[in-house]
mmCIF file of N, CA, C and O in Angstrom:
data_model
loop_
_atom_site.group_PDB
_atom_site.id
_atom_site.type_symbol
_atom_site.label_atom_id
_atom_site.label_comp_id
_atom_site.label_asym_id
_atom_site.label_seq_id
_atom_site.Cartn_x
_atom_site.Cartn_y
_atom_site.Cartn_z
ATOM 1 N N MET T 1 -41.000 46.196 53.624
ATOM 2 C CA MET T 1 -40.977 47.530 53.059
ATOM 3 C C MET T 1 -42.329 47.809 52.398
ATOM 4 O O MET T 1 -42.809 46.994 51.619
ATOM 5 N N THR T 2 -42.898 48.946 52.723
ATOM 6 C CA THR T 2 -44.156 49.366 52.128
ATOM 7 C C THR T 2 -43.963 50.750 51.530
ATOM 8 O O THR T 2 -43.564 51.680 52.236
ATOM 9 N N TYR T 3 -44.221 50.860 50.246
ATOM 10 C CA TYR T 3 -44.084 52.145 49.558
ATOM 11 C C TYR T 3 -45.452 52.809 49.481
ATOM 12 O O TYR T 3 -46.405 52.209 49.010
ATOM 13 N N HIS T 4 -45.528 54.061 49.959
ATOM 14 C CA HIS T 4 -46.792 54.781 49.992
ATOM 15 C C HIS T 4 -46.966 55.675 48.764
ATOM 16 O O HIS T 4 -48.057 55.768 48.220
ATOM 17 N N SER T 5 -45.885 56.352 48.363
ATOM 18 C CA SER T 5 -45.963 57.221 47.178
ATOM 19 C C SER T 5 -44.549 57.515 46.674
ATOM 20 O O SER T 5 -43.581 57.441 47.423
ATOM 21 N N ILE T 6 -44.484 57.822 45.406
ATOM 22 C CA ILE T 6 -43.219 58.215 44.771
ATOM 23 C C ILE T 6 -43.508 59.432 43.910
ATOM 24 O O ILE T 6 -44.416 59.415 43.084
ATOM 25 N N ARG T 7 -42.735 60.496 44.141
ATOM 26 C CA ARG T 7 -42.884 61.710 43.335
ATOM 27 C C ARG T 7 -41.588 61.915 42.567
ATOM 28 O O ARG T 7 -40.532 62.121 43.160
ATOM 29 N N ASN T 8 -41.659 61.823 41.248
ATOM 30 C CA ASN T 8 -40.474 62.032 40.425
ATOM 31 C C ASN T 8 -40.005 63.481 40.518
ATOM 32 O O ASN T 8 -40.809 64.403 40.425
ATOM 33 N N VAL T 9 -38.714 63.660 40.689
ATOM 34 C CA VAL T 9 -38.104 64.988 40.727
ATOM 35 C C VAL T 9 -37.456 65.280 39.381
ATOM 36 O O VAL T 9 -37.611 66.356 38.828
ATOM 37 N N SER T 10 -36.725 64.292 38.860
ATOM 38 C CA SER T 10 -36.105 64.457 37.541
ATOM 39 C C SER T 10 -35.866 63.089 36.920
ATOM 40 O O SER T 10 -35.657 62.106 37.618
ATOM 41 N N ILE T 11 -35.925 63.078 35.596
ATOM 42 C CA ILE T 11 -35.599 61.874 34.826
ATOM 43 C C ILE T 11 -34.746 62.330 33.650
ATOM 44 O O ILE T 11 -35.178 63.175 32.863
ATOM 45 N N GLU T 12 -33.528 61.803 33.580
ATOM 46 C CA GLU T 12 -32.603 62.184 32.510
ATOM 47 C C GLU T 12 -32.195 60.941 31.733
ATOM 48 O O GLU T 12 -31.994 59.881 32.313
ATOM 49 N N THR T 13 -32.073 61.100 30.420
ATOM 50 C CA THR T 13 -31.613 59.999 29.577
ATOM 51 C C THR T 13 -30.406 60.447 28.775
ATOM 52 O O THR T 13 -30.255 61.630 28.458
ATOM 53 N N GLN T 14 -29.552 59.482 28.463
ATOM 54 C CA GLN T 14 -28.386 59.750 27.631
ATOM 55 C C GLN T 14 -28.124 58.509 26.787
ATOM 56 O O GLN T 14 -28.168 57.383 27.300
ATOM 57 N N VAL T 15 -27.897 58.716 25.503
ATOM 58 C CA VAL T 15 -27.601 57.603 24.607
ATOM 59 C C VAL T 15 -26.273 57.889 23.924
ATOM 60 O O VAL T 15 -26.094 58.932 23.297
ATOM 61 N N ASP T 16 -25.318 56.984 24.075
ATOM 62 C CA ASP T 16 -24.006 57.063 23.440
ATOM 63 C C ASP T 16 -23.754 55.765 22.690
ATOM 64 O O ASP T 16 -23.539 54.730 23.315
ATOM 65 N N ASP T 17 -23.797 55.832 21.379
ATOM 66 C CA ASP T 17 -23.574 54.641 20.546
ATOM 67 C C ASP T 17 -24.516 53.504 20.928
ATOM 68 O O ASP T 17 -25.678 53.540 20.625
ATOM 69 N N HIS T 18 -23.986 52.498 21.617
ATOM 70 C CA HIS T 18 -24.754 51.301 21.944
ATOM 71 C C HIS T 18 -25.108 51.216 23.423
ATOM 72 O O HIS T 18 -25.501 50.156 23.908
ATOM 73 N N VAL T 19 -24.934 52.320 24.172
ATOM 74 C CA VAL T 19 -25.236 52.325 25.605
ATOM 75 C C VAL T 19 -26.207 53.463 25.903
ATOM 76 O O VAL T 19 -26.008 54.595 25.465
ATOM 77 N N ALA T 20 -27.262 53.150 26.646
ATOM 78 C CA ALA T 20 -28.223 54.168 27.081
ATOM 79 C C ALA T 20 -28.273 54.156 28.602
ATOM 80 O O ALA T 20 -28.207 53.102 29.232
ATOM 81 N N THR T 21 -28.366 55.347 29.186
ATOM 82 C CA THR T 21 -28.444 55.484 30.636
ATOM 83 C C THR T 21 -29.672 56.323 30.991
ATOM 84 O O THR T 21 -29.926 57.347 30.365
ATOM 85 N N VAL T 22 -30.413 55.870 31.982
ATOM 86 C CA VAL T 22 -31.549 56.610 32.521
ATOM 87 C C VAL T 22 -31.262 56.846 34.001
ATOM 88 O O VAL T 22 -30.959 55.901 34.737
ATOM 89 N N VAL T 23 -31.336 58.114 34.429
ATOM 90 C CA VAL T 23 -31.163 58.449 35.837
ATOM 91 C C VAL T 23 -32.454 59.103 36.308
ATOM 92 O O VAL T 23 -32.849 60.146 35.792
ATOM 93 N N ALA T 24 -33.123 58.460 37.269
ATOM 94 C CA ALA T 24 -34.391 58.958 37.794
ATOM 95 C C ALA T 24 -34.221 59.264 39.282
ATOM 96 O O ALA T 24 -33.798 58.403 40.056
ATOM 97 N N ARG T 25 -34.536 60.504 39.651
ATOM 98 C CA ARG T 25 -34.496 60.917 41.058
ATOM 99 C C ARG T 25 -35.916 61.134 41.554
ATOM 100 O O ARG T 25 -36.741 61.693 40.829
ATOM 101 N N SER T 26 -36.182 60.677 42.786
ATOM 102 C CA SER T 26 -37.533 60.792 43.327
ATOM 103 C C SER T 26 -37.503 61.072 44.817
ATOM 104 O O SER T 26 -36.492 60.851 45.489
ATOM 105 N N HIS T 27 -38.620 61.564 45.312
ATOM 106 C CA HIS T 27 -38.896 61.607 46.743
ATOM 107 C C HIS T 27 -39.831 60.435 47.003
ATOM 108 O O HIS T 27 -40.942 60.390 46.460
ATOM 109 N N THR T 28 -39.368 59.481 47.778
ATOM 110 C CA THR T 28 -40.102 58.243 47.996
ATOM 111 C C THR T 28 -40.570 58.160 49.442
ATOM 112 O O THR T 28 -39.746 58.155 50.360
ATOM 113 N N HIS T 29 -41.881 58.130 49.639
ATOM 114 C CA HIS T 29 -42.466 58.004 50.971
ATOM 115 C C HIS T 29 -42.722 56.526 51.211
ATOM 116 O O HIS T 29 -43.459 55.875 50.446
ATOM 117 N N ALA T 30 -42.102 55.981 52.271
ATOM 118 C CA ALA T 30 -42.188 54.548 52.513
ATOM 119 C C ALA T 30 -42.027 54.239 53.998
ATOM 120 O O ALA T 30 -41.565 55.069 54.775
ATOM 121 N N THR T 31 -42.411 53.025 54.351
ATOM 122 C CA THR T 31 -42.112 52.483 55.673
ATOM 123 C C THR T 31 -41.099 51.368 55.458
ATOM 124 O O THR T 31 -41.395 50.370 54.794
ATOM 125 N N ILE T 32 -39.901 51.581 55.974
ATOM 126 C CA ILE T 32 -38.797 50.627 55.803
ATOM 127 C C ILE T 32 -38.412 50.110 57.185
ATOM 128 O O ILE T 32 -37.972 50.884 58.037
ATOM 129 N N TRP T 33 -38.563 48.822 57.405
ATOM 130 C CA TRP T 33 -38.244 48.176 58.683
ATOM 131 C C TRP T 33 -38.851 48.944 59.854
ATOM 132 O O TRP T 33 -38.208 49.188 60.876
ATOM 133 N N GLY T 34 -40.118 49.386 59.696
ATOM 134 C CA GLY T 34 -40.844 50.049 60.763
ATOM 135 C C GLY T 34 -40.670 51.557 60.832
ATOM 136 O O GLY T 34 -41.368 52.230 61.572
ATOM 137 N N ALA T 35 -39.734 52.117 60.081
ATOM 138 C CA ALA T 35 -39.498 53.562 60.090
ATOM 139 C C ALA T 35 -40.183 54.189 58.875
ATOM 140 O O ALA T 35 -39.882 53.836 57.741
ATOM 141 N N GLU T 36 -41.104 55.121 59.131
ATOM 142 C CA GLU T 36 -41.790 55.796 58.033
ATOM 143 C C GLU T 36 -41.123 57.135 57.765
ATOM 144 O O GLU T 36 -40.756 57.862 58.684
ATOM 145 N N GLY T 37 -40.931 57.440 56.486
ATOM 146 C CA GLY T 37 -40.329 58.709 56.125
ATOM 147 C C GLY T 37 -40.313 58.890 54.626
ATOM 148 O O GLY T 37 -40.811 58.050 53.876
ATOM 149 N N THR T 38 -39.725 60.000 54.217
ATOM 150 C CA THR T 38 -39.560 60.292 52.802
ATOM 151 C C THR T 38 -38.073 60.367 52.503
ATOM 152 O O THR T 38 -37.337 61.101 53.171
ATOM 153 N N TRP T 39 -37.647 59.585 51.537
ATOM 154 C CA TRP T 39 -36.241 59.510 51.175
ATOM 155 C C TRP T 39 -36.037 60.007 49.752
ATOM 156 O O TRP T 39 -36.883 59.815 48.881
ATOM 157 N N ARG T 40 -34.887 60.624 49.519
ATOM 158 C CA ARG T 40 -34.492 61.034 48.167
ATOM 159 C C ARG T 40 -33.736 59.859 47.560
ATOM 160 O O ARG T 40 -32.611 59.561 47.967
ATOM 161 N N LEU T 41 -34.357 59.179 46.621
ATOM 162 C CA LEU T 41 -33.761 57.996 46.008
ATOM 163 C C LEU T 41 -33.430 58.255 44.537
ATOM 164 O O LEU T 41 -34.130 58.997 43.852
ATOM 165 N N GLU T 42 -32.362 57.619 44.085
ATOM 166 C CA GLU T 42 -31.945 57.707 42.685
ATOM 167 C C GLU T 42 -31.812 56.307 42.129
ATOM 168 O O GLU T 42 -31.207 55.442 42.765
ATOM 169 N N LEU T 43 -32.367 56.095 40.947
ATOM 170 C CA LEU T 43 -32.176 54.846 40.198
ATOM 171 C C LEU T 43 -31.388 55.175 38.937
ATOM 172 O O LEU T 43 -31.762 56.075 38.185
ATOM 173 N N ARG T 44 -30.305 54.452 38.729
ATOM 174 C CA ARG T 44 -29.505 54.587 37.504
ATOM 175 C C ARG T 44 -29.613 53.256 36.765
ATOM 176 O O ARG T 44 -29.228 52.212 37.280
ATOM 177 N N LEU T 45 -30.190 53.313 35.567
ATOM 178 C CA LEU T 45 -30.386 52.111 34.764
ATOM 179 C C LEU T 45 -29.516 52.204 33.517
ATOM 180 O O LEU T 45 -29.504 53.251 32.852
ATOM 181 N N GLU T 46 -28.811 51.135 33.218
ATOM 182 C CA GLU T 46 -27.942 51.107 32.040
ATOM 183 C C GLU T 46 -28.400 50.004 31.096
ATOM 184 O O GLU T 46 -28.674 48.882 31.525
ATOM 185 N N TYR T 47 -28.494 50.354 29.816
ATOM 186 C CA TYR T 47 -28.968 49.433 28.778
ATOM 187 C C TYR T 47 -27.922 49.326 27.681
ATOM 188 O O TYR T 47 -27.217 50.286 27.379
ATOM 189 N N LEU T 48 -27.856 48.159 27.056
ATOM 190 C CA LEU T 48 -26.957 47.899 25.939
ATOM 191 C C LEU T 48 -27.790 47.566 24.716
ATOM 192 O O LEU T 48 -28.715 46.740 24.779
ATOM 193 N N ARG T 49 -27.465 48.222 23.590
ATOM 194 C CA ARG T 49 -28.181 47.928 22.345
ATOM 195 C C ARG T 49 -27.614 46.647 21.745
ATOM 196 O O ARG T 49 -26.417 46.514 21.534
ATOM 197 N N THR T 50 -28.490 45.692 21.474
ATOM 198 C CA THR T 50 -28.102 44.427 20.853
ATOM 199 C C THR T 50 -28.917 44.278 19.573
ATOM 200 O O THR T 50 -29.885 45.011 19.368
ATOM 201 N N PRO T 51 -28.571 43.347 18.703
ATOM 202 C CA PRO T 51 -29.345 43.179 17.462
ATOM 203 C C PRO T 51 -30.855 43.004 17.681
ATOM 204 O O PRO T 51 -31.644 43.602 16.954
ATOM 205 N N PRO T 52 -31.292 42.234 18.701
ATOM 206 C CA PRO T 52 -32.742 42.128 18.886
ATOM 207 C C PRO T 52 -33.375 43.354 19.564
ATOM 208 O O PRO T 52 -34.576 43.534 19.513
ATOM 209 N N GLY T 53 -32.586 44.184 20.233
ATOM 210 C CA GLY T 53 -33.145 45.354 20.923
ATOM 211 C C GLY T 53 -32.336 45.704 22.162
ATOM 212 O O GLY T 53 -31.266 45.149 22.408
ATOM 213 N N TRP T 54 -32.855 46.654 22.955
ATOM 214 C CA TRP T 54 -32.165 47.115 24.159
ATOM 215 C C TRP T 54 -32.283 46.070 25.276
ATOM 216 O O TRP T 54 -33.353 45.514 25.511
ATOM 217 N N VAL T 55 -31.161 45.829 25.982
ATOM 218 C CA VAL T 55 -31.115 44.856 27.067
ATOM 219 C C VAL T 55 -30.603 45.563 28.319
ATOM 220 O O VAL T 55 -29.564 46.238 28.272
ATOM 221 N N ALA T 56 -31.331 45.421 29.428
ATOM 222 C CA ALA T 56 -30.890 46.013 30.695
ATOM 223 C C ALA T 56 -29.597 45.330 31.146
ATOM 224 O O ALA T 56 -29.517 44.097 31.171
ATOM 225 N N GLN T 57 -28.597 46.132 31.496
ATOM 226 C CA GLN T 57 -27.308 45.618 31.932
ATOM 227 C C GLN T 57 -27.126 45.737 33.445
ATOM 228 O O GLN T 57 -26.552 44.874 34.061
ATOM 229 N N ARG T 58 -27.579 46.892 33.999
ATOM 230 C CA ARG T 58 -27.322 47.133 35.419
ATOM 231 C C ARG T 58 -28.293 48.185 35.942
ATOM 232 O O ARG T 58 -28.666 49.097 35.224
ATOM 233 N N THR T 59 -28.681 48.021 37.200
ATOM 234 C CA THR T 59 -29.481 49.020 37.897
ATOM 235 C C THR T 59 -28.817 49.287 39.245
ATOM 236 O O THR T 59 -28.473 48.363 39.963
ATOM 237 N N ILE T 60 -28.624 50.571 39.532
ATOM 238 C CA ILE T 60 -28.005 50.971 40.801
ATOM 239 C C ILE T 60 -28.983 51.891 41.525
ATOM 240 O O ILE T 60 -29.442 52.888 40.956
ATOM 241 N N ALA T 61 -29.295 51.571 42.767
ATOM 242 C CA ALA T 61 -30.163 52.414 43.595
ATOM 243 C C ALA T 61 -29.309 53.046 44.686
ATOM 244 O O ALA T 61 -28.469 52.384 45.300
ATOM 245 N N SER T 62 -29.521 54.353 44.898
ATOM 246 C CA SER T 62 -28.777 55.072 45.936
ATOM 247 C C SER T 62 -29.579 56.286 46.373
ATOM 248 O O SER T 62 -30.628 56.578 45.819
ATOM 249 N N THR T 63 -29.084 56.972 47.388
ATOM 250 C CA THR T 63 -29.690 58.234 47.785
ATOM 251 C C THR T 63 -28.954 59.366 47.073
ATOM 252 O O THR T 63 -27.846 59.185 46.565
ATOM 253 N N TRP T 64 -29.572 60.529 47.030
ATOM 254 C CA TRP T 64 -28.920 61.691 46.401
ATOM 255 C C TRP T 64 -29.058 62.903 47.282
ATOM 256 O O TRP T 64 -29.811 62.967 48.196
#
């Protein structure tokens, strides 16, 4: 996989008590298994607040 460029479309954050969520949507231009194109990709990152600081819990990648 070769990534040529990423253009952010939107980045949203939400914090509820001890959980923070970041949802980033992008247009990603890449060559994946020989096919070149631009894909609409979404990354959803979830963090948990702990005494030492924020800790990443989960990342989900999908199309939108």
